[in-house]
mmCIF file of C-alpha atoms and ligand atoms in Angstrom:
data_model
loop_
_atom_site.group_PDB
_atom_site.id
_atom_site.type_symbol
_atom_site.label_atom_id
_atom_site.label_comp_id
_atom_site.label_asym_id
_atom_site.label_seq_id
_atom_site.Cartn_x
_atom_site.Cartn_y
_atom_site.Cartn_z
ATOM 1 C CA MET A 3 0.000 0.000 0.000
ATOM 2 C CA SER A 4 1.197 3.501 -0.813
ATOM 3 C CA GLU A 5 2.049 5.501 2.309
ATOM 4 C CA LYS A 6 1.375 8.758 0.494
ATOM 5 C CA PRO A 7 -1.965 10.402 1.207
ATOM 6 C CA VAL A 8 -4.283 10.738 -1.779
ATOM 7 C CA LYS A 9 -4.716 14.409 -2.566
ATOM 8 C CA ILE A 10 -8.261 15.460 -3.334
ATOM 9 C CA LEU A 11 -9.429 18.342 -5.485
ATOM 10 C CA THR A 12 -13.038 19.235 -4.628
ATOM 11 C CA LEU A 13 -15.274 21.123 -7.077
ATOM 12 C CA VAL A 14 -18.162 23.216 -5.745
ATOM 13 C CA SER A 15 -20.884 25.607 -6.919
ATOM 14 C CA GLY A 16 -22.839 26.597 -3.820
ATOM 15 C CA ASN A 17 -23.204 26.370 -0.081
ATOM 16 C CA GLY A 18 -20.627 23.626 0.274
ATOM 17 C CA SER A 19 -22.214 21.572 3.048
ATOM 18 C CA ASN A 20 -20.912 18.449 1.318
ATOM 19 C CA LEU A 21 -17.438 19.972 1.136
ATOM 20 C CA GLN A 22 -17.779 20.615 4.878
ATOM 21 C CA ALA A 23 -18.669 16.961 5.472
ATOM 22 C CA LEU A 24 -15.432 15.989 3.689
ATOM 23 C CA ILE A 25 -13.387 18.548 5.657
ATOM 24 C CA ASP A 26 -14.857 17.302 8.951
ATOM 25 C CA ALA A 27 -14.259 13.668 8.001
ATOM 26 C CA GLU A 28 -10.625 14.374 7.131
ATOM 27 C CA LYS A 29 -10.131 16.138 10.492
ATOM 28 C CA LYS A 30 -11.468 13.071 12.290
ATOM 29 C CA GLY A 31 -9.165 10.788 10.275
ATOM 30 C CA GLY A 32 -12.168 9.369 8.454
ATOM 31 C CA LEU A 33 -11.030 9.722 4.848
ATOM 32 C CA GLU A 34 -8.706 6.704 4.672
ATOM 33 C CA GLY A 35 -5.665 8.971 4.438
ATOM 34 C CA GLY A 36 -7.152 11.302 1.843
ATOM 35 C CA THR A 37 -6.412 14.990 2.174
ATOM 36 C CA ILE A 38 -8.284 17.883 0.575
ATOM 37 C CA ALA A 39 -5.588 19.786 -1.288
ATOM 38 C CA GLY A 40 -7.699 22.315 -3.142
ATOM 39 C CA VAL A 41 -11.191 23.585 -3.855
ATOM 40 C CA VAL A 42 -12.373 24.938 -7.205
ATOM 41 C CA SER A 43 -15.565 26.959 -7.552
ATOM 42 C CA ASP A 44 -17.281 27.797 -10.833
ATOM 43 C CA SER A 45 -19.137 30.719 -9.207
ATOM 44 C CA PRO A 46 -17.707 33.742 -7.393
ATOM 45 C CA GLY A 47 -18.574 34.556 -3.781
ATOM 46 C CA ILE A 48 -20.221 31.274 -2.804
ATOM 47 C CA TYR A 49 -20.152 30.091 0.805
ATOM 48 C CA ALA A 50 -18.191 26.962 -0.128
ATOM 49 C CA LEU A 51 -15.194 29.251 -0.763
ATOM 50 C CA GLU A 52 -15.508 30.619 2.777
ATOM 51 C CA ARG A 53 -15.546 27.088 4.127
ATOM 52 C CA ALA A 54 -12.322 26.348 2.233
ATOM 53 C CA ARG A 55 -10.778 29.539 3.594
ATOM 54 C CA PHE A 56 -11.762 28.706 7.206
ATOM 55 C CA ALA A 57 -10.179 25.279 6.754
ATOM 56 C CA GLY A 58 -7.004 26.742 5.234
ATOM 57 C CA ILE A 59 -7.474 24.953 1.922
ATOM 58 C CA PRO A 60 -6.306 26.727 -1.264
ATOM 59 C CA ALA A 61 -9.361 27.821 -3.236
ATOM 60 C CA TYR A 62 -9.719 28.869 -6.857
ATOM 61 C CA THR A 63 -12.579 30.456 -8.770
ATOM 62 C CA GLU A 64 -12.720 29.425 -12.415
ATOM 63 C CA LEU A 65 -15.712 30.718 -14.327
ATOM 64 C CA PRO A 66 -17.494 28.742 -17.051
ATOM 65 C CA VAL A 67 -17.305 30.017 -20.638
ATOM 66 C CA LEU A 68 -20.958 30.784 -21.346
ATOM 67 C CA SER A 69 -20.596 30.553 -25.147
ATOM 68 C CA GLU A 70 -19.388 26.942 -24.775
ATOM 69 C CA GLY A 71 -22.823 25.836 -23.598
ATOM 70 C CA LYS A 72 -23.377 22.458 -21.996
ATOM 71 C CA PHE A 73 -19.943 20.801 -22.079
ATOM 72 C CA GLN A 74 -17.363 23.071 -20.470
ATOM 73 C CA ARG A 75 -14.145 22.137 -22.240
ATOM 74 C CA ASN A 76 -12.173 25.288 -21.443
ATOM 75 C CA LEU A 77 -13.167 25.232 -17.762
ATOM 76 C CA SER A 78 -12.271 21.536 -17.620
ATOM 77 C CA ASP A 79 -8.823 22.261 -19.070
ATOM 78 C CA ARG A 80 -8.225 24.877 -16.369
ATOM 79 C CA ILE A 81 -9.359 22.419 -13.697
ATOM 80 C CA LEU A 82 -6.965 19.825 -15.158
ATOM 81 C CA GLY A 83 -4.161 22.392 -14.814
ATOM 82 C CA ILE A 84 -4.999 22.897 -11.129
ATOM 83 C CA ALA A 85 -5.363 19.151 -10.523
ATOM 84 C CA ARG A 86 -1.917 18.567 -12.029
ATOM 85 C CA ARG A 87 -0.358 21.407 -10.049
ATOM 86 C CA GLU A 88 -1.859 20.097 -6.803
ATOM 87 C CA ASN A 89 -0.911 16.549 -7.772
ATOM 88 C CA ALA A 90 -4.500 15.461 -7.129
ATOM 89 C CA GLY A 91 -5.242 11.739 -7.175
ATOM 90 C CA LEU A 92 -9.002 12.114 -6.837
ATOM 91 C CA ILE A 93 -11.478 14.785 -7.970
ATOM 92 C CA ILE A 94 -14.759 15.116 -6.096
ATOM 93 C CA LEU A 95 -17.723 17.052 -7.472
ATOM 94 C CA ALA A 96 -19.524 18.121 -4.304
ATOM 95 C CA GLY A 97 -22.488 20.063 -5.645
ATOM 96 C CA PHE A 98 -20.686 21.213 -8.806
ATOM 97 C CA LEU A 99 -23.004 22.370 -11.568
ATOM 98 C CA SER A 100 -20.758 22.740 -14.633
ATOM 99 C CA ILE A 101 -20.409 19.744 -16.921
ATOM 100 C CA LEU A 102 -16.861 18.530 -17.426
ATOM 101 C CA ALA A 103 -15.434 17.528 -20.804
ATOM 102 C CA GLY A 104 -12.250 16.880 -22.748
ATOM 103 C CA GLU A 105 -8.811 15.787 -21.617
ATOM 104 C CA LEU A 106 -9.619 16.019 -17.893
ATOM 105 C CA LEU A 107 -12.020 13.072 -18.270
ATOM 106 C CA GLU A 108 -9.329 10.989 -19.956
ATOM 107 C CA VAL A 109 -6.453 11.856 -17.637
ATOM 108 C CA TYR A 110 -8.617 11.302 -14.537
ATOM 109 C CA GLU A 111 -10.740 8.427 -15.866
ATOM 110 C CA GLY A 112 -12.098 6.431 -12.915
ATOM 111 C CA LYS A 113 -10.852 9.084 -10.499
ATOM 112 C CA ILE A 114 -13.649 11.665 -10.656
ATOM 113 C CA ILE A 115 -16.788 11.185 -8.574
ATOM 114 C CA ASN A 116 -20.029 13.169 -8.530
ATOM 115 C CA LEU A 117 -22.887 13.488 -6.079
ATOM 116 C CA HIS A 118 -26.391 13.565 -7.566
ATOM 117 C CA PRO A 119 -29.566 14.278 -5.551
ATOM 118 C CA SER A 120 -31.700 11.388 -6.842
ATOM 119 C CA LEU A 121 -31.595 7.615 -6.965
ATOM 120 C CA LEU A 122 -29.846 7.226 -10.324
ATOM 121 C CA PRO A 123 -30.601 6.204 -13.015
ATOM 122 C CA LYS A 124 -33.876 7.963 -12.197
ATOM 123 C CA PHE A 125 -34.096 11.752 -12.633
ATOM 124 C CA ALA A 126 -30.812 12.159 -14.468
ATOM 125 C CA GLY A 127 -29.447 14.157 -17.361
ATOM 126 C CA GLU A 128 -29.438 17.708 -18.603
ATOM 127 C CA GLY A 129 -31.376 20.148 -16.424
ATOM 128 C CA MET A 130 -31.814 17.580 -13.647
ATOM 129 C CA LYS A 131 -30.085 19.452 -10.872
ATOM 130 C CA GLY A 132 -30.975 20.965 -7.509
ATOM 131 C CA GLU A 133 -34.631 21.831 -7.004
ATOM 132 C CA ALA A 134 -35.618 20.635 -10.505
ATOM 133 C CA VAL A 135 -34.821 17.055 -9.442
ATOM 134 C CA HIS A 136 -36.958 17.208 -6.299
ATOM 135 C CA ARG A 137 -39.874 18.834 -8.193
ATOM 136 C CA ALA A 138 -39.730 16.065 -10.785
ATOM 137 C CA VAL A 139 -39.640 13.366 -8.081
ATOM 138 C CA LEU A 140 -42.733 14.833 -6.384
ATOM 139 C CA ALA A 141 -44.550 15.314 -9.712
ATOM 140 C CA ALA A 142 -43.895 11.665 -10.596
ATOM 141 C CA GLY A 143 -45.462 10.524 -7.304
ATOM 142 C CA GLU A 144 -42.364 8.617 -6.212
ATOM 143 C CA THR A 145 -42.491 7.056 -2.756
ATOM 144 C CA GLU A 146 -38.750 7.268 -2.274
ATOM 145 C CA SER A 147 -35.842 9.353 -3.454
ATOM 146 C CA GLY A 148 -32.270 9.822 -2.270
ATOM 147 C CA CYS A 149 -28.799 10.457 -3.546
ATOM 148 C CA THR A 150 -26.179 8.711 -5.640
ATOM 149 C CA VAL A 151 -22.410 8.944 -5.858
ATOM 150 C CA HIS A 152 -21.117 7.848 -9.253
ATOM 151 C CA LEU A 153 -18.019 7.967 -11.401
ATOM 152 C CA VAL A 154 -17.968 10.781 -13.940
ATOM 153 C CA ASP A 155 -17.765 9.763 -17.587
ATOM 154 C CA LYS A 156 -18.421 11.673 -20.828
ATOM 155 C CA GLY A 157 -22.195 11.630 -20.367
ATOM 156 C CA ILE A 158 -24.380 13.487 -17.888
ATOM 157 C CA ASP A 159 -25.042 11.382 -14.753
ATOM 158 C CA THR A 160 -24.250 8.191 -16.696
ATOM 159 C CA GLY A 161 -21.060 6.925 -14.969
ATOM 160 C CA ALA A 162 -20.856 3.754 -12.873
ATOM 161 C CA ILE A 163 -22.763 3.996 -9.605
ATOM 162 C CA LEU A 164 -20.640 3.683 -6.454
ATOM 163 C CA LEU A 165 -23.373 3.967 -3.856
ATOM 164 C CA ARG A 166 -26.884 5.240 -3.224
ATOM 165 C CA ARG A 167 -28.773 6.190 -0.077
ATOM 166 C CA ALA A 168 -32.564 6.311 -0.066
ATOM 167 C CA VAL A 169 -35.071 8.401 1.913
ATOM 168 C CA PRO A 170 -38.865 8.172 1.930
ATOM 169 C CA VAL A 171 -40.966 10.798 0.177
ATOM 170 C CA LEU A 172 -43.460 11.838 2.863
ATOM 171 C CA PRO A 173 -47.013 13.131 2.476
ATOM 172 C CA GLY A 174 -46.967 16.931 2.257
ATOM 173 C CA ASP A 175 -43.322 17.055 1.133
ATOM 174 C CA THR A 176 -42.210 20.147 -0.763
ATOM 175 C CA PRO A 177 -39.081 20.255 -2.957
ATOM 176 C CA HIS A 178 -37.451 22.021 -0.039
ATOM 177 C CA SER A 179 -38.346 19.486 2.668
ATOM 178 C CA LEU A 180 -37.351 16.592 0.418
ATOM 179 C CA ALA A 181 -34.045 18.294 -0.458
ATOM 180 C CA ASP A 182 -33.306 18.776 3.251
ATOM 181 C CA ARG A 183 -33.887 15.101 4.014
ATOM 182 C CA ILE A 184 -31.679 14.041 1.090
ATOM 183 C CA HIS A 185 -28.948 16.489 2.055
ATOM 184 C CA GLN A 186 -28.368 14.647 5.362
ATOM 185 C CA GLU A 187 -27.827 11.421 3.421
ATOM 186 C CA GLU A 188 -25.557 13.129 0.881
ATOM 187 C CA HIS A 189 -23.089 14.040 3.602
ATOM 188 C CA ILE A 190 -22.833 10.392 4.661
ATOM 189 C CA ALA A 191 -22.791 9.031 1.101
ATOM 190 C CA LEU A 192 -20.085 11.370 -0.150
ATOM 191 C CA VAL A 193 -17.719 10.663 2.742
ATOM 192 C CA GLU A 194 -18.326 6.926 2.372
ATOM 193 C CA ALA A 195 -17.749 6.936 -1.401
ATOM 194 C CA ALA A 196 -14.682 9.179 -1.115
ATOM 195 C CA SER A 197 -13.210 6.858 1.531
ATOM 196 C CA MET A 198 -13.912 3.842 -0.654
ATOM 197 C CA MET A 199 -12.155 5.486 -3.623
ATOM 198 C CA ILE A 200 -9.165 6.539 -1.525
ATOM 199 C CA TYR A 201 -8.866 3.050 -0.038
ATOM 200 C CA ARG A 202 -8.753 1.639 -3.592
ATOM 201 C CA LEU A 203 -6.400 4.290 -4.957
ATOM 202 C CA ARG A 204 -3.878 3.712 -2.187
ATOM 203 C CA ARG A 205 -3.769 0.036 -3.060
ATOM 204 C CA THR A 206 -3.320 0.315 -6.832
HETATM 205 C C1 LIG B 324 -26.560 18.832 -3.342
HETATM 206 O O1 LIG B 324 -27.924 18.630 -3.247
HETATM 207 C C2 LIG B 324 -26.013 18.013 -4.483
HETATM 208 O O2 LIG B 324 -26.592 16.771 -4.635
HETATM 209 C C3 LIG B 324 -26.329 18.889 -5.623
HETATM 210 O O3 LIG B 324 -26.033 20.179 -5.151
HETATM 211 C C4 LIG B 324 -26.255 20.230 -3.750
HETATM 212 C C5 LIG B 324 -25.024 20.759 -3.100
HETATM 213 O O4 LIG B 324 -25.179 21.082 -1.763
HETATM 214 N N1 LIG B 324 -25.630 18.473 -6.811
HETATM 215 P P1 LIG B 324 -23.958 21.727 -0.954
HETATM 216 O O5 LIG B 324 -23.433 22.907 -1.773
HETATM 217 O O6 LIG B 324 -22.921 20.684 -0.773
HETATM 218 O O7 LIG B 324 -24.536 22.183 0.346
#
């Protein structure tokens, strides 16, 4: 087994409660020797950047190129540059909204994981993010929802599933109440999946 810790680059777009779960897990020694080496945001001024700052983790803001549309090749290239500089062994999308493309996906094949707020393969694909997912779940009359951590491939939410955690959909649920319930599970799922990946990476 490699004695070197696996360096993690975490990508964020919002509040960063999942980033916080990873930071807290690392502090408690619960990331199998993984260490968060950097945080990249695709939006300026988000709270996730504050969380990185409080934790003393280098943080970068790299904006999407709006004219590129869905697949953000240029942004992905810049993220690849940061990942190489930080010598990252694992990239974690913890509530990251831009869609990655290009060389990054080849160089880091099997080493990029994403968190999605539904039980994949249900409620996946373009536009299925944040509140839109929970609205669709409620509109479909589902009796359960949850979250999934999966590998990132060239598609949108199509990579191999690592783990899922389910919650019930309760009578009277709103997108907000359902999102809150799922969020609690996301924090557990992401730490568990990250630990699993790090465990594997240190042994290959
Ligand atoms: C989560 O619901 C995640 O599944 C989705 O974005 C949200 C991020 O939450 N992709 P946070 O920024 O980690 O609090």
